[in-house]
Short mmCIF file of C-alpha atoms and ligand atoms in Angstrom, two decimals:
data_model
loop_
_atom_site.label_atom_id
_atom_site.label_comp_id
_atom_site.label_asym_id
_atom_site.label_seq_id
_atom_site.Cartn_x
_atom_site.Cartn_y
_atom_site.Cartn_z
CA MET A 26 74.45 117.40 57.13
CA ILE A 27 76.73 115.53 53.62
CA ASP A 28 74.57 113.74 51.38
CA LEU A 29 76.50 111.09 49.21
CA HIS A 30 74.27 110.68 46.91
CA ASN A 31 73.97 114.00 44.00
CA HIS A 32 73.44 113.90 40.75
CA ILE A 33 75.22 117.71 40.77
CA LEU A 34 77.96 117.10 37.98
CA PRO A 35 76.91 118.74 35.35
CA GLY A 36 76.45 117.19 31.15
CA LEU A 37 77.21 113.59 32.35
CA ASP A 38 74.64 111.73 33.44
CA ASP A 39 70.74 112.76 34.02
CA GLY A 40 70.89 115.20 36.93
CA SER A 41 72.38 118.11 35.64
CA SER A 42 71.64 119.80 33.04
CA SER A 43 74.73 122.59 32.81
CA LEU A 44 77.32 124.31 35.74
CA ALA A 45 74.99 126.34 36.11
CA VAL A 46 72.28 124.62 37.29
CA SER A 47 75.02 122.88 39.63
CA VAL A 48 75.99 126.11 41.36
CA GLU A 49 72.69 126.53 42.38
CA MET A 50 72.42 122.82 43.28
CA ALA A 51 75.52 123.47 45.53
CA ARG A 52 73.75 126.69 47.39
CA VAL A 53 70.32 124.88 47.90
CA ALA A 54 71.99 122.17 49.52
CA ALA A 55 74.74 124.89 51.51
CA ALA A 56 70.96 126.99 52.31
CA ASP A 57 68.82 123.36 52.87
CA GLY A 58 72.17 122.67 55.78
CA ILE A 59 74.03 119.93 54.00
CA THR A 60 78.58 121.05 53.80
CA HIS A 61 79.70 118.73 51.74
CA ILE A 62 78.09 116.73 48.59
CA ALA A 63 79.19 112.75 47.13
CA CYS A 64 78.80 113.93 43.47
CA THR A 65 77.85 110.58 42.21
CA PRO A 66 77.37 110.62 38.53
CA HIS A 67 75.62 107.14 37.07
CA ILE A 68 77.86 104.87 35.35
CA SER A 69 75.76 102.15 33.32
CA PRO A 70 78.04 100.75 30.37
CA GLY A 71 76.21 102.16 26.92
CA VAL A 72 74.15 104.64 28.39
CA TYR A 73 76.39 107.15 30.47
CA ASN A 74 79.70 105.87 29.95
CA ASN A 75 81.14 107.88 32.78
CA ASP A 76 84.72 106.94 34.04
CA PHE A 77 87.15 108.24 36.92
CA ALA A 78 88.60 110.85 35.43
CA ALA A 79 85.49 112.14 32.73
CA ILE A 80 84.09 112.39 36.64
CA ARG A 81 87.41 114.03 38.54
CA ASP A 82 87.04 116.45 35.44
CA ALA A 83 84.13 118.07 35.71
CA LEU A 84 84.60 117.36 40.15
CA GLN A 85 87.10 120.35 39.18
CA VAL A 86 84.96 122.14 37.50
CA LEU A 87 82.39 122.25 39.86
CA LEU A 88 85.13 123.68 42.17
CA LYS A 89 86.49 125.54 40.95
CA ALA A 90 82.01 127.67 39.86
CA VAL A 91 81.75 127.08 43.30
CA ASN A 92 84.53 128.73 44.92
CA THR A 93 84.15 131.32 42.73
CA SER A 94 79.93 131.68 43.60
CA GLN A 95 81.82 131.43 48.25
CA ILE A 96 79.34 128.67 48.10
CA GLU A 97 80.64 126.78 52.05
CA ILE A 98 80.38 123.28 50.64
CA GLY A 99 82.75 120.43 50.63
CA LEU A 100 82.96 118.38 47.16
CA SER A 101 83.85 114.69 46.87
CA ILE A 102 84.14 112.35 43.82
CA GLY A 103 81.90 109.02 43.18
CA ALA A 104 79.91 107.32 40.86
CA ASP A 105 76.69 105.92 40.94
CA ILE A 106 77.19 102.34 39.69
CA HIS A 107 75.15 99.88 38.27
CA VAL A 108 74.98 96.45 37.95
CA VAL A 109 77.00 95.39 35.98
CA PRO A 110 79.02 91.89 35.49
CA ASP A 111 82.90 93.26 36.14
CA LEU A 112 81.65 95.57 38.86
CA VAL A 113 84.42 94.40 40.96
CA GLU A 114 86.86 94.73 38.04
CA CYS A 115 85.55 98.25 37.61
CA ILE A 116 85.82 99.82 41.09
CA CYS A 117 89.40 97.49 41.48
CA SER A 118 90.88 98.67 39.54
CA ARG A 119 89.90 101.83 39.43
CA LYS A 120 88.15 103.05 36.58
CA ALA A 121 84.88 104.32 38.55
CA PRO A 122 85.74 105.64 41.52
CA THR A 123 84.14 104.26 44.97
CA LEU A 124 83.01 107.40 47.28
CA ASN A 125 86.06 109.40 48.12
CA ASN A 126 88.51 107.23 47.54
CA THR A 127 87.34 104.77 50.18
CA ARG A 128 86.02 101.10 50.65
CA TYR A 129 82.66 102.48 50.49
CA PHE A 130 80.96 102.31 46.64
CA LEU A 131 77.32 103.36 45.63
CA LEU A 132 75.65 100.61 44.12
CA GLU A 133 72.52 100.82 41.62
CA PRO A 134 70.16 97.43 40.45
CA PRO A 135 67.54 97.85 38.41
CA HIS A 136 64.75 98.77 39.52
CA HIS A 137 62.16 96.26 38.08
CA VAL A 138 64.18 93.59 38.25
CA CYS A 139 66.00 91.50 40.70
CA PRO A 140 69.01 90.13 39.68
CA PRO A 141 70.28 86.68 40.50
CA GLY A 142 73.93 87.41 41.08
CA LEU A 143 73.66 90.38 43.46
CA SER A 144 74.05 88.84 46.84
CA SER A 145 77.25 87.48 45.29
CA LEU A 146 78.27 90.28 43.60
CA VAL A 147 78.08 91.74 46.52
CA GLU A 148 79.22 89.00 48.91
CA ASN A 149 82.48 89.25 45.88
CA CYS A 150 82.59 92.86 46.29
CA LEU A 151 82.77 92.29 50.76
CA SER A 152 85.57 89.41 49.47
CA ARG A 153 87.56 92.37 48.22
CA GLY A 154 87.11 93.87 50.60
CA TYR A 155 84.80 97.16 49.30
CA VAL A 156 81.04 97.69 50.63
CA PRO A 157 78.48 98.13 47.89
CA ILE A 158 75.88 100.88 49.35
CA ILE A 159 72.25 100.14 48.13
CA THR A 160 71.19 102.92 46.75
CA HIS A 161 67.31 103.63 47.05
CA PRO A 162 65.42 99.48 47.76
CA GLU A 163 63.00 101.51 49.28
CA ARG A 164 61.94 102.96 45.98
CA LEU A 165 63.01 99.38 44.46
CA ALA A 166 60.02 97.51 42.08
CA TRP A 167 60.88 94.41 43.22
CA ILE A 168 61.55 94.93 47.42
CA ASP A 169 57.89 93.61 47.65
CA TYR A 170 59.64 90.29 46.58
CA HIS A 171 62.61 90.71 48.13
CA TYR A 172 62.85 92.31 50.47
CA ASP A 173 64.01 89.31 52.87
CA ALA A 174 67.47 89.22 49.81
CA LEU A 175 68.36 92.39 50.75
CA CYS A 176 68.04 92.46 54.36
CA GLU A 177 70.28 89.92 53.72
CA MET A 178 73.07 91.35 52.03
CA GLN A 179 72.77 94.14 54.84
CA ASN A 180 73.38 91.73 57.07
CA ALA A 181 76.47 90.57 55.22
CA GLY A 182 77.92 93.50 55.55
CA ALA A 183 76.68 95.75 52.83
CA LEU A 184 74.91 98.60 53.49
CA LEU A 185 71.28 100.38 52.82
CA GLN A 186 70.65 103.96 51.61
CA VAL A 187 67.00 105.63 51.28
CA THR A 188 65.69 108.25 49.48
CA ALA A 189 65.52 111.80 51.70
CA GLY A 190 62.18 112.35 48.78
CA SER A 191 61.01 109.37 49.52
CA ILE A 192 60.49 109.99 53.25
CA SER A 193 58.59 113.07 52.80
CA GLY A 194 56.31 112.12 50.37
CA SER A 195 57.92 112.31 47.25
CA PHE A 196 58.46 109.78 45.26
CA GLY A 197 54.48 108.13 46.45
CA ARG A 198 52.92 105.81 49.03
CA ARG A 199 54.93 102.92 48.29
CA ALA A 200 58.31 104.57 48.68
CA ARG A 201 57.20 106.13 52.19
CA TYR A 202 55.96 102.58 53.38
CA TRP A 203 58.76 100.79 52.46
CA SER A 204 60.86 103.75 53.47
CA GLU A 205 59.06 103.85 56.91
CA ARG A 206 59.29 100.03 57.73
CA MET A 207 63.07 100.34 56.89
CA LEU A 208 63.74 103.79 59.23
CA GLU A 209 61.45 101.11 62.22
CA GLU A 210 63.14 97.80 61.88
CA GLY A 211 66.77 99.38 61.98
CA ARG A 212 67.45 98.96 57.97
CA VAL A 213 67.85 102.25 57.12
CA ASP A 214 71.84 103.03 57.59
CA LEU A 215 71.63 106.15 55.73
CA ILE A 216 69.74 108.58 54.06
CA ALA A 217 70.50 111.05 50.72
CA THR A 218 69.14 113.18 48.62
CA ASP A 219 69.41 111.51 44.77
CA ALA A 220 69.56 115.52 43.97
CA HIS A 221 69.10 115.87 40.75
CA HIS A 222 68.18 118.98 39.78
CA PHE A 223 68.21 122.06 42.00
CA GLU A 224 63.75 122.57 42.14
CA ARG A 225 62.63 119.02 40.11
CA ARG A 226 64.61 116.06 42.70
CA PRO A 227 65.91 118.88 45.34
CA PRO A 228 68.91 118.92 46.96
CA ILE A 229 67.15 118.51 50.89
CA LEU A 230 67.82 116.39 53.11
CA SER A 231 66.34 118.42 56.24
CA ARG A 232 62.57 117.42 55.53
CA ALA A 233 64.45 113.93 55.67
CA ARG A 234 65.78 114.47 58.96
CA ASP A 235 62.85 116.76 61.12
CA ILE A 236 60.36 114.38 59.83
CA VAL A 237 62.63 111.13 61.62
CA SER A 238 63.60 113.30 64.52
CA ARG A 239 60.54 113.59 65.53
CA ARG A 240 59.27 110.14 65.47
CA MET A 241 63.11 108.38 65.90
CA GLY A 242 64.50 111.09 68.39
CA GLU A 243 66.96 113.78 67.03
CA ARG A 244 70.72 111.11 67.63
CA MET A 245 68.67 108.61 65.34
CA ALA A 246 67.97 111.81 62.72
CA SER A 247 71.99 112.89 63.87
CA ARG A 248 73.41 108.81 63.26
CA LEU A 249 71.69 108.96 59.10
CA THR A 250 72.58 112.15 57.40
CA LEU A 251 75.71 113.35 59.57
CA GLU A 252 77.95 110.29 61.59
CA ASN A 253 77.32 107.43 59.31
CA PRO A 254 77.45 109.66 56.24
CA GLY A 255 80.21 110.97 57.99
CA ALA A 256 82.10 107.62 58.46
CA ILE A 257 81.44 106.09 54.83
CA LEU A 258 83.85 109.66 53.89
CA ALA A 259 86.39 109.25 56.40
CA ASP A 260 86.89 105.37 55.26
CA LYS A 261 85.70 104.34 59.10
CA ARG A 262 82.92 101.20 59.52
CA VAL A 263 79.50 102.02 60.15
CA ALA A 264 77.61 100.10 62.31
CA ALA A 265 75.44 97.98 59.96
CA ASN A 266 71.90 97.10 61.59
CA GLY A 267 74.30 96.81 64.79
CA VAL A 268 76.31 94.73 63.74
CA LEU A 269 80.42 96.39 63.06
CA ALA A 270 80.91 96.18 59.34
CA ASP A 271 85.05 94.60 60.11
CA VAL A 272 86.45 94.78 56.38
CA PRO A 273 89.54 95.78 56.04
CA VAL A 274 90.77 98.62 54.32
CA PRO A 275 91.67 98.10 49.99
FE1 FE2 B 327 70.88 108.95 41.54
#
């Protein structure tokens, strides 16, 4: 399995607090059957002022430590990029890293309000050749009122990433309801852990994968935890909602 949303890098955000915690997270992930992690700390101006250079440097340190600890896991650069007015410029100028330097990047909308310009921001990114992966829509407080808007963004070419813990029930009934509904409606493009620690919010994908496999079949489980994330890492096209997103590589 491939996990494209993980706060494993130490000391950059509210995820791992130390290199030892990060190494333990890598160990737990590898034991769960995860072979590759995109390291995606928050980028949120004024809160987490991370940029490409800071994330790259932290990734190098973790790569070395994981290697020394003989943990078999691949690590790539990435970021969990909050909605900001100059988002497109941050990505185009490589101030904010995309996932493994591909056309795909994690876009984290605000949890409590749907920003009025979100759709046009997504369209703007797509028109510049970048594909936003909207993180954990099932956990957003405003999904009840704006689910249609999320579907429209996906129809336009954005991807939707659901949290593994929402499917397995760690985020409560509401997140489980939306993750199940989105799965049934074919709205989930990939599942990721959004891990922050090895025990609290751990990097575990297998539980959600097993649930999807039982309910929707092995093919779908594999698609959401391996094939689609793998295509993203390789900068290949991903079938979004049954329609191939044909976006030129920037
Ligand atoms: Fe996150």
